[in-house]
Amino acid sequence: MAFSHIPVLLNEVLENMRIKADGIYVDATFGRGGHSKEILKRLNENGRLYALDRDLTAIEAAGNIKDERFCITHSPFSRIKEVCEDLGIAGKVDGILMDIGVSSPQIDDPSRGFSFEKDGPLDMRMDTTAKLDAKTIVNTYSKQDLSYIFKVYGEENFASKVASAIVRERDRKPFETTLELSEFIKKVIGGKPTPKHKATRCFQALRIAVNAELDELKTALENSIDVLNDEGRLCVISFHSLEDRIVKTFIKDKSQGQKVPNGLPLTFEETEKMRLATAKVEPVGGAIKATSEEISANVRSRSATLRVCQRLKRLQ
């Protein structure tokens, strides 16, 4: 079955990537290739686009791109540095795109187990070759661990209540499907109906835990620095506050460099020189959100945030 995917913040990404016709680019989260296809249109015969994705269905979809300027590797984006080293492009890349989180085709396919509105197995693995799935977490993790996952990864106010109820219920009968779990969580939380499904935060938390998404993101960001060439750009699209906070903090920390201890007999110019010697990137603008027109055309873009930074020139 074919599932549609509309690339989010496409124009904003293309503008901020400053694509050069003969440049080298990396789409670290290929998905269904919406961004990649538009980047390819802007490259000449000397330009190159490399992609990564840990979802085998994305790798399969990439097979439809018949272009010698393009190649894709089955890999999580946390391994971007190793992949680029193997390809011989580390330190030569003009732009990297990271479109974080679950893709529309993954949500829309009930068999993947991401949706709380469509019945399917409790899976949620982005890489279906991985061992850990949502069913294992829900049915075997302790009450304390479940509560932590729901609270930290889902920012769920009823984390402890939901975790306790799940542990009691699974002793009677293990959870098997997404609708079974989402309806149970809805019942446990109770209260008046809300625009957002009451299982939304818990499902987000489980997905993040299954795929180690926050750790993957932190590693990918760190590894991207050595992949970019001087003045190369990193564009990161996130979809919730946990991700955006990590991206924002990364850019801030890497742009400030090593802080000079107070009290040293140094001039401002000397202090600034020491800071720049350890700074790696500079921010390009602030948070970029989807326009009202894009949100009307693609409701999933309403939670998207794009942040951009540029690699500082390496000191000789």
PDB file of N, CA, C and O in Angstrom, residues 90-158:
ATOM      1  N   ALA A  90      33.405  13.039   4.519  1.00  0.00           N
ATOM      2  CA  ALA A  90      33.451  13.706   5.822  1.00  0.00           C
ATOM      3  C   ALA A  90      34.288  14.974   5.723  1.00  0.00           C
ATOM      4  O   ALA A  90      35.400  14.968   5.189  1.00  0.00           O
ATOM      5  N   GLY A  91      33.740  16.082   6.208  1.00  0.00           N
ATOM      6  CA  GLY A  91      34.424  17.362   6.143  1.00  0.00           C
ATOM      7  C   GLY A  91      34.252  18.083   4.822  1.00  0.00           C
ATOM      8  O   GLY A  91      34.772  19.191   4.641  1.00  0.00           O
ATOM      9  N   LYS A  92      33.483  17.497   3.904  1.00  0.00           N
ATOM     10  CA  LYS A  92      33.298  18.077   2.577  1.00  0.00           C
ATOM     11  C   LYS A  92      31.842  18.436   2.280  1.00  0.00           C
ATOM     12  O   LYS A  92      31.530  18.931   1.204  1.00  0.00           O
ATOM     13  N   VAL A  93      30.955  18.193   3.233  1.00  0.00           N
ATOM     14  CA  VAL A  93      29.514  18.323   2.987  1.00  0.00           C
ATOM     15  C   VAL A  93      29.064  19.781   3.131  1.00  0.00           C
ATOM     16  O   VAL A  93      29.372  20.442   4.121  1.00  0.00           O
ATOM     17  N   ASP A  94      28.323  20.255   2.150  1.00  0.00           N
ATOM     18  CA  ASP A  94      27.846  21.642   2.138  1.00  0.00           C
ATOM     19  C   ASP A  94      26.567  21.837   2.949  1.00  0.00           C
ATOM     20  O   ASP A  94      26.267  22.963   3.364  1.00  0.00           O
ATOM     21  N   GLY A  95      25.806  20.781   3.146  1.00  0.00           N
ATOM     22  CA  GLY A  95      24.562  20.920   3.891  1.00  0.00           C
ATOM     23  C   GLY A  95      24.023  19.585   4.353  1.00  0.00           C
ATOM     24  O   GLY A  95      24.123  18.582   3.637  1.00  0.00           O
ATOM     25  N   ILE A  96      23.457  19.579   5.569  1.00  0.00           N
ATOM     26  CA  ILE A  96      22.841  18.384   6.146  1.00  0.00           C
ATOM     27  C   ILE A  96      21.422  18.724   6.558  1.00  0.00           C
ATOM     28  O   ILE A  96      21.172  19.769   7.165  1.00  0.00           O
ATOM     29  N   LEU A  97      20.491  17.839   6.231  1.00  0.00           N
ATOM     30  CA  LEU A  97      19.114  17.972   6.694  1.00  0.00           C
ATOM     31  C   LEU A  97      18.779  16.824   7.624  1.00  0.00           C
ATOM     32  O   LEU A  97      19.054  15.659   7.310  1.00  0.00           O
ATOM     33  N   MET A  98      18.188  17.169   8.769  1.00  0.00           N
ATOM     34  CA  MET A  98      17.662  16.164   9.693  1.00  0.00           C
ATOM     35  C   MET A  98      16.202  16.495   9.956  1.00  0.00           C
ATOM     36  O   MET A  98      15.887  17.533  10.530  1.00  0.00           O
ATOM     37  N   ASP A  99      15.316  15.631   9.502  1.00  0.00           N
ATOM     38  CA  ASP A  99      13.872  15.778   9.713  1.00  0.00           C
ATOM     39  C   ASP A  99      13.497  14.715  10.738  1.00  0.00           C
ATOM     40  O   ASP A  99      13.303  13.548  10.405  1.00  0.00           O
ATOM     41  N   ILE A 100      13.408  15.127  11.996  1.00  0.00           N
ATOM     42  CA  ILE A 100      13.379  14.177  13.112  1.00  0.00           C
ATOM     43  C   ILE A 100      11.981  13.618  13.377  1.00  0.00           C
ATOM     44  O   ILE A 100      10.980  14.260  13.121  1.00  0.00           O
ATOM     45  N   GLY A 101      11.973  12.438  13.951  1.00  0.00           N
ATOM     46  CA  GLY A 101      10.716  11.877  14.426  1.00  0.00           C
ATOM     47  C   GLY A 101      10.070  10.922  13.448  1.00  0.00           C
ATOM     48  O   GLY A 101      10.652  10.514  12.446  1.00  0.00           O
ATOM     49  N   VAL A 102       8.840  10.570  13.742  1.00  0.00           N
ATOM     50  CA  VAL A 102       8.104   9.596  12.946  1.00  0.00           C
ATOM     51  C   VAL A 102       7.582  10.264  11.675  1.00  0.00           C
ATOM     52  O   VAL A 102       7.212  11.438  11.684  1.00  0.00           O
ATOM     53  N   SER A 103       7.574   9.519  10.570  1.00  0.00           N
ATOM     54  CA  SER A 103       7.096  10.070   9.303  1.00  0.00           C
ATOM     55  C   SER A 103       5.622   9.738   9.099  1.00  0.00           C
ATOM     56  O   SER A 103       5.078   8.821   9.736  1.00  0.00           O
ATOM     57  N   SER A 104       4.992  10.473   8.199  1.00  0.00           N
ATOM     58  CA  SER A 104       3.571  10.237   7.912  1.00  0.00           C
ATOM     59  C   SER A 104       3.291   8.801   7.483  1.00  0.00           C
ATOM     60  O   SER A 104       2.331   8.186   7.956  1.00  0.00           O
ATOM     61  N   PRO A 105       4.085   8.208   6.568  1.00  0.00           N
ATOM     62  CA  PRO A 105       3.826   6.817   6.179  1.00  0.00           C
ATOM     63  C   PRO A 105       3.920   5.843   7.350  1.00  0.00           C
ATOM     64  O   PRO A 105       3.174   4.857   7.397  1.00  0.00           O
ATOM     65  N   GLN A 106       4.816   6.117   8.293  1.00  0.00           N
ATOM     66  CA  GLN A 106       4.917   5.240   9.456  1.00  0.00           C
ATOM     67  C   GLN A 106       3.664   5.332  10.317  1.00  0.00           C
ATOM     68  O   GLN A 106       3.158   4.317  10.809  1.00  0.00           O
ATOM     69  N   ILE A 107       3.149   6.544  10.495  1.00  0.00           N
ATOM     70  CA  ILE A 107       1.931   6.734  11.290  1.00  0.00           C
ATOM     71  C   ILE A 107       0.730   6.129  10.586  1.00  0.00           C
ATOM     72  O   ILE A 107      -0.120   5.483  11.209  1.00  0.00           O
ATOM     73  N   ASP A 108       0.647   6.341   9.270  1.00  0.00           N
ATOM     74  CA  ASP A 108      -0.537   5.943   8.514  1.00  0.00           C
ATOM     75  C   ASP A 108      -0.648   4.441   8.290  1.00  0.00           C
ATOM     76  O   ASP A 108      -1.727   3.940   7.964  1.00  0.00           O
ATOM     77  N   ASP A 109       0.444   3.721   8.450  1.00  0.00           N
ATOM     78  CA  ASP A 109       0.433   2.272   8.243  1.00  0.00           C
ATOM     79  C   ASP A 109       0.154   1.581   9.577  1.00  0.00           C
ATOM     80  O   ASP A 109       1.027   1.521  10.448  1.00  0.00           O
ATOM     81  N   PRO A 110      -1.042   1.029   9.786  1.00  0.00           N
ATOM     82  CA  PRO A 110      -1.390   0.418  11.073  1.00  0.00           C
ATOM     83  C   PRO A 110      -0.452  -0.719  11.473  1.00  0.00           C
ATOM     84  O   PRO A 110      -0.245  -0.954  12.666  1.00  0.00           O
ATOM     85  N   SER A 111       0.130  -1.403  10.505  1.00  0.00           N
ATOM     86  CA  SER A 111       0.988  -2.542  10.809  1.00  0.00           C
ATOM     87  C   SER A 111       2.283  -2.130  11.509  1.00  0.00           C
ATOM     88  O   SER A 111       2.954  -2.968  12.109  1.00  0.00           O
ATOM     89  N   ARG A 112       2.615  -0.820  11.456  1.00  0.00           N
ATOM     90  CA  ARG A 112       3.834  -0.360  12.116  1.00  0.00           C
ATOM     91  C   ARG A 112       3.600  -0.071  13.594  1.00  0.00           C
ATOM     92  O   ARG A 112       4.559   0.060  14.358  1.00  0.00           O
ATOM     93  N   GLY A 113       2.328   0.089  13.991  1.00  0.00           N
ATOM     94  CA  GLY A 113       2.006   0.236  15.401  1.00  0.00           C
ATOM     95  C   GLY A 113       2.301   1.589  16.016  1.00  0.00           C
ATOM     96  O   GLY A 113       2.436   1.703  17.236  1.00  0.00           O
ATOM     97  N   PHE A 114       2.384   2.650  15.209  1.00  0.00           N
ATOM     98  CA  PHE A 114       2.656   3.981  15.745  1.00  0.00           C
ATOM     99  C   PHE A 114       1.382   4.735  16.137  1.00  0.00           C
ATOM    100  O   PHE A 114       1.423   5.634  16.966  1.00  0.00           O
ATOM    101  N   SER A 115       0.277   4.410  15.502  1.00  0.00           N
ATOM    102  CA  SER A 115      -0.947   5.197  15.670  1.00  0.00           C
ATOM    103  C   SER A 115      -1.812   4.696  16.815  1.00  0.00           C
ATOM    104  O   SER A 115      -2.018   3.494  16.982  1.00  0.00           O
ATOM    105  N   PHE A 116      -2.344   5.638  17.594  1.00  0.00           N
ATOM    106  CA  PHE A 116      -3.273   5.281  18.665  1.00  0.00           C
ATOM    107  C   PHE A 116      -4.716   5.291  18.169  1.00  0.00           C
ATOM    108  O   PHE A 116      -5.631   5.003  18.917  1.00  0.00           O
ATOM    109  N   GLU A 117      -4.904   5.626  16.882  1.00  0.00           N
ATOM    110  CA  GLU A 117      -6.248   5.699  16.314  1.00  0.00           C
ATOM    111  C   GLU A 117      -6.541   4.549  15.342  1.00  0.00           C
ATOM    112  O   GLU A 117      -7.680   4.368  14.941  1.00  0.00           O
ATOM    113  N   LYS A 118      -5.514   3.801  14.955  1.00  0.00           N
ATOM    114  CA  LYS A 118      -5.687   2.675  14.041  1.00  0.00           C
ATOM    115  C   LYS A 118      -5.143   1.417  14.697  1.00  0.00           C
ATOM    116  O   LYS A 118      -4.067   1.433  15.293  1.00  0.00           O
ATOM    117  N   ASP A 119      -5.893   0.330  14.591  1.00  0.00           N
ATOM    118  CA  ASP A 119      -5.496  -0.882  15.295  1.00  0.00           C
ATOM    119  C   ASP A 119      -4.363  -1.596  14.585  1.00  0.00           C
ATOM    120  O   ASP A 119      -4.382  -1.775  13.366  1.00  0.00           O
ATOM    121  N   GLY A 120      -3.371  -1.972  15.346  1.00  0.00           N
ATOM    122  CA  GLY A 120      -2.223  -2.689  14.813  1.00  0.00           C
ATOM    123  C   GLY A 120      -1.419  -3.268  15.956  1.00  0.00           C
ATOM    124  O   GLY A 120      -1.727  -3.051  17.136  1.00  0.00           O
ATOM    125  N   PRO A 121      -0.356  -3.973  15.641  1.00  0.00           N
ATOM    126  CA  PRO A 121       0.481  -4.554  16.699  1.00  0.00           C
ATOM    127  C   PRO A 121       1.226  -3.468  17.461  1.00  0.00           C
ATOM    128  O   PRO A 121       1.525  -2.408  16.921  1.00  0.00           O
ATOM    129  N   LEU A 122       1.525  -3.717  18.714  1.00  0.00           N
ATOM    130  CA  LEU A 122       2.301  -2.771  19.522  1.00  0.00           C
ATOM    131  C   LEU A 122       3.775  -2.885  19.140  1.00  0.00           C
ATOM    132  O   LEU A 122       4.539  -3.595  19.776  1.00  0.00           O
ATOM    133  N   ASP A 123       4.144  -2.192  18.077  1.00  0.00           N
ATOM    134  CA  ASP A 123       5.491  -2.320  17.536  1.00  0.00           C
ATOM    135  C   ASP A 123       6.283  -1.027  17.736  1.00  0.00           C
ATOM    136  O   ASP A 123       7.079  -0.896  18.627  1.00  0.00           O
ATOM    137  N   MET A 124       6.080  -0.053  16.854  1.00  0.00           N
ATOM    138  CA  MET A 124       6.706   1.274  16.916  1.00  0.00           C
ATOM    139  C   MET A 124       8.187   1.286  16.582  1.00  0.00           C
ATOM    140  O   MET A 124       8.873   2.299  16.818  1.00  0.00           O
ATOM    141  N   ARG A 125       8.720   0.220  16.021  1.00  0.00           N
ATOM    142  CA  ARG A 125      10.133   0.228  15.627  1.00  0.00           C
ATOM    143  C   ARG A 125      10.303   0.962  14.300  1.00  0.00           C
ATOM    144  O   ARG A 125       9.657   0.612  13.314  1.00  0.00           O
ATOM    145  N   MET A 126      11.185   1.947  14.264  1.00  0.00           N
ATOM    146  CA  MET A 126      11.519   2.580  12.995  1.00  0.00           C
ATOM    147  C   MET A 126      12.383   1.642  12.157  1.00  0.00           C
ATOM    148  O   MET A 126      12.251   1.579  10.937  1.00  0.00           O
ATOM    149  N   ASP A 127      13.273   0.933  12.823  1.00  0.00           N
ATOM    150  CA  ASP A 127      14.083  -0.088  12.169  1.00  0.00           C
ATOM    151  C   ASP A 127      13.511  -1.441  12.564  1.00  0.00           C
ATOM    152  O   ASP A 127      13.672  -1.882  13.700  1.00  0.00           O
ATOM    153  N   THR A 128      12.827  -2.085  11.635  1.00  0.00           N
ATOM    154  CA  THR A 128      12.147  -3.344  11.960  1.00  0.00           C
ATOM    155  C   THR A 128      13.116  -4.508  12.193  1.00  0.00           C
ATOM    156  O   THR A 128      12.682  -5.598  12.554  1.00  0.00           O
ATOM    157  N   THR A 129      14.419  -4.271  12.008  1.00  0.00           N
ATOM    158  CA  THR A 129      15.404  -5.307  12.336  1.00  0.00           C
ATOM    159  C   THR A 129      15.834  -5.216  13.802  1.00  0.00           C
ATOM    160  O   THR A 129      16.528  -6.093  14.300  1.00  0.00           O
ATOM    161  N   ALA A 130      15.418  -4.146  14.491  1.00  0.00           N
ATOM    162  CA  ALA A 130      15.758  -3.989  15.907  1.00  0.00           C
ATOM    163  C   ALA A 130      14.929  -4.955  16.754  1.00  0.00           C
ATOM    164  O   ALA A 130      13.857  -5.403  16.351  1.00  0.00           O
ATOM    165  N   LYS A 131      15.403  -5.267  17.936  1.00  0.00           N
ATOM    166  CA  LYS A 131      14.736  -6.242  18.788  1.00  0.00           C
ATOM    167  C   LYS A 131      13.663  -5.621  19.690  1.00  0.00           C
ATOM    168  O   LYS A 131      12.592  -6.201  19.878  1.00  0.00           O
ATOM    169  N   LEU A 132      13.944  -4.476  20.268  1.00  0.00           N
ATOM    170  CA  LEU A 132      13.020  -3.877  21.238  1.00  0.00           C
ATOM    171  C   LEU A 132      11.816  -3.262  20.546  1.00  0.00           C
ATOM    172  O   LEU A 132      11.953  -2.472  19.614  1.00  0.00           O
ATOM    173  N   ASP A 133      10.606  -3.620  21.005  1.00  0.00           N
ATOM    174  CA  ASP A 133       9.383  -3.015  20.475  1.00  0.00           C
ATOM    175  C   ASP A 133       8.520  -2.525  21.636  1.00  0.00           C
ATOM    176  O   ASP A 133       8.826  -2.749  22.816  1.00  0.00           O
ATOM    177  N   ALA A 134       7.431  -1.829  21.300  1.00  0.00           N
ATOM    178  CA  ALA A 134       6.565  -1.245  22.326  1.00  0.00           C
ATOM    179  C   ALA A 134       5.887  -2.315  23.171  1.00  0.00           C
ATOM    180  O   ALA A 134       5.657  -2.117  24.375  1.00  0.00           O
ATOM    181  N   LYS A 135       5.556  -3.438  22.568  1.00  0.00           N
ATOM    182  CA  LYS A 135       4.901  -4.522  23.299  1.00  0.00           C
ATOM    183  C   LYS A 135       5.782  -5.009  24.448  1.00  0.00           C
ATOM    184  O   LYS A 135       5.295  -5.264  25.556  1.00  0.00           O
ATOM    185  N   THR A 136       7.065  -5.119  24.192  1.00  0.00           N
ATOM    186  CA  THR A 136       7.997  -5.552  25.232  1.00  0.00           C
ATOM    187  C   THR A 136       8.052  -4.554  26.380  1.00  0.00           C
ATOM    188  O   THR A 136       8.008  -4.931  27.552  1.00  0.00           O
ATOM    189  N   ILE A 137       8.126  -3.279  26.036  1.00  0.00           N
ATOM    190  CA  ILE A 137       8.193  -2.250  27.075  1.00  0.00           C
ATOM    191  C   ILE A 137       6.916  -2.246  27.919  1.00  0.00           C
ATOM    192  O   ILE A 137       6.967  -2.258  29.157  1.00  0.00           O
ATOM    193  N   VAL A 138       5.776  -2.237  27.255  1.00  0.00           N
ATOM    194  CA  VAL A 138       4.493  -2.153  27.963  1.00  0.00           C
ATOM    195  C   VAL A 138       4.269  -3.360  28.862  1.00  0.00           C
ATOM    196  O   VAL A 138       3.765  -3.221  29.990  1.00  0.00           O
ATOM    197  N   ASN A 139       4.660  -4.522  28.412  1.00  0.00           N
ATOM    198  CA  ASN A 139       4.331  -5.751  29.141  1.00  0.00           C
ATOM    199  C   ASN A 139       5.418  -6.268  30.075  1.00  0.00           C
ATOM    200  O   ASN A 139       5.165  -7.194  30.855  1.00  0.00           O
ATOM    201  N   THR A 140       6.627  -5.682  30.037  1.00  0.00           N
ATOM    202  CA  THR A 140       7.709  -6.212  30.885  1.00  0.00           C
ATOM    203  C   THR A 140       8.408  -5.172  31.742  1.00  0.00           C
ATOM    204  O   THR A 140       9.009  -5.516  32.753  1.00  0.00           O
ATOM    205  N   TYR A 141       8.354  -3.895  31.373  1.00  0.00           N
ATOM    206  CA  TYR A 141       9.065  -2.887  32.156  1.00  0.00           C
ATOM    207  C   TYR A 141       8.371  -2.668  33.501  1.00  0.00           C
ATOM    208  O   TYR A 141       7.156  -2.807  33.623  1.00  0.00           O
ATOM    209  N   SER A 142       9.140  -2.297  34.504  1.00  0.00           N
ATOM    210  CA  SER A 142       8.595  -2.061  35.840  1.00  0.00           C
ATOM    211  C   SER A 142       7.709  -0.820  35.856  1.00  0.00           C
ATOM    212  O   SER A 142       7.760   0.016  34.940  1.00  0.00           O
ATOM    213  N   LYS A 143       6.925  -0.709  36.908  1.00  0.00           N
ATOM    214  CA  LYS A 143       6.056   0.456  37.062  1.00  0.00           C
ATOM    215  C   LYS A 143       6.898   1.738  37.104  1.00  0.00           C
ATOM    216  O   LYS A 143       6.526   2.757  36.506  1.00  0.00           O
ATOM    217  N   GLN A 144       8.041   1.674  37.788  1.00  0.00           N
ATOM    218  CA  GLN A 144       8.901   2.852  37.901  1.00  0.00           C
ATOM    219  C   GLN A 144       9.463   3.258  36.530  1.00  0.00           C
ATOM    220  O   GLN A 144       9.498   4.449  36.192  1.00  0.00           O
ATOM    221  N   ASP A 145       9.886   2.266  35.743  1.00  0.00           N
ATOM    222  CA  ASP A 145      10.447   2.574  34.429  1.00  0.00           C
ATOM    223  C   ASP A 145       9.381   3.107  33.476  1.00  0.00           C
ATOM    224  O   ASP A 145       9.635   4.032  32.699  1.00  0.00           O
ATOM    225  N   LEU A 146       8.206   2.520  33.516  1.00  0.00           N
ATOM    226  CA  LEU A 146       7.110   3.010  32.667  1.00  0.00           C
ATOM    227  C   LEU A 146       6.733   4.439  33.051  1.00  0.00           C
ATOM    228  O   LEU A 146       6.512   5.289  32.184  1.00  0.00           O
ATOM    229  N   SER A 147       6.664   4.689  34.337  1.00  0.00           N
ATOM    230  CA  SER A 147       6.320   6.030  34.811  1.00  0.00           C
ATOM    231  C   SER A 147       7.357   7.045  34.335  1.00  0.00           C
ATOM    232  O   SER A 147       7.014   8.158  33.899  1.00  0.00           O
ATOM    233  N   TYR A 148       8.628   6.662  34.404  1.00  0.00           N
ATOM    234  CA  TYR A 148       9.709   7.543  33.946  1.00  0.00           C
ATOM    235  C   TYR A 148       9.566   7.838  32.451  1.00  0.00           C
ATOM    236  O   TYR A 148       9.693   8.994  32.019  1.00  0.00           O
ATOM    237  N   ILE A 149       9.320   6.813  31.665  1.00  0.00           N
ATOM    238  CA  ILE A 149       9.175   6.979  30.210  1.00  0.00           C
ATOM    239  C   ILE A 149       8.029   7.932  29.894  1.00  0.00           C
ATOM    240  O   ILE A 149       8.174   8.863  29.092  1.00  0.00           O
ATOM    241  N   PHE A 150       6.873   7.713  30.527  1.00  0.00           N
ATOM    242  CA  PHE A 150       5.702   8.553  30.252  1.00  0.00           C
ATOM    243  C   PHE A 150       5.925   9.996  30.727  1.00  0.00           C
ATOM    244  O   PHE A 150       5.499  10.940  30.058  1.00  0.00           O
ATOM    245  N   LYS A 151       6.609  10.152  31.859  1.00  0.00           N
ATOM    246  CA  LYS A 151       6.813  11.479  32.420  1.00  0.00           C
ATOM    247  C   LYS A 151       7.876  12.269  31.645  1.00  0.00           C
ATOM    248  O   LYS A 151       7.660  13.436  31.286  1.00  0.00           O
ATOM    249  N   VAL A 152       9.015  11.631  31.385  1.00  0.00           N
ATOM    250  CA  VAL A 152      10.148  12.338  30.780  1.00  0.00           C
ATOM    251  C   VAL A 152      10.012  12.456  29.272  1.00  0.00           C
ATOM    252  O   VAL A 152      10.238  13.523  28.692  1.00  0.00           O
ATOM    253  N   TYR A 153       9.639  11.362  28.615  1.00  0.00           N
ATOM    254  CA  TYR A 153       9.565  11.377  27.153  1.00  0.00           C
ATOM    255  C   TYR A 153       8.220  11.867  26.617  1.00  0.00           C
ATOM    256  O   TYR A 153       8.135  12.330  25.490  1.00  0.00           O
ATOM    257  N   GLY A 154       7.177  11.751  27.455  1.00  0.00           N
ATOM    258  CA  GLY A 154       5.863  12.185  27.006  1.00  0.00           C
ATOM    259  C   GLY A 154       5.349  13.407  27.733  1.00  0.00           C
ATOM    260  O   GLY A 154       4.322  13.963  27.348  1.00  0.00           O
ATOM    261  N   GLU A 155       6.043  13.800  28.787  1.00  0.00           N
ATOM    262  CA  GLU A 155       5.606  14.926  29.620  1.00  0.00           C
ATOM    263  C   GLU A 155       4.139  14.756  30.025  1.00  0.00           C
ATOM    264  O   GLU A 155       3.349  15.702  30.013  1.00  0.00           O
ATOM    265  N   GLU A 156       3.806  13.503  30.390  1.00  0.00           N
ATOM    266  CA  GLU A 156       2.450  13.139  30.762  1.00  0.00           C
ATOM    267  C   GLU A 156       2.225  13.390  32.253  1.00  0.00           C
ATOM    268  O   GLU A 156       2.947  12.856  33.095  1.00  0.00           O
ATOM    269  N   ASN A 157       1.217  14.199  32.570  1.00  0.00           N
ATOM    270  CA  ASN A 157       0.924  14.540  33.960  1.00  0.00           C
ATOM    271  C   ASN A 157       0.417  13.346  34.764  1.00  0.00           C
ATOM    272  O   ASN A 157       0.556  13.306  35.988  1.00  0.00           O
ATOM    273  N   PHE A 158      -0.190  12.373  34.065  1.00  0.00           N
ATOM    274  CA  PHE A 158      -0.738  11.196  34.747  1.00  0.00           C
ATOM    275  C   PHE A 158       0.183   9.985  34.580  1.00  0.00           C
ATOM    276  O   PHE A 158      -0.283   8.836  34.562  1.00  0.00           O
TER     277      PHE A 158
END
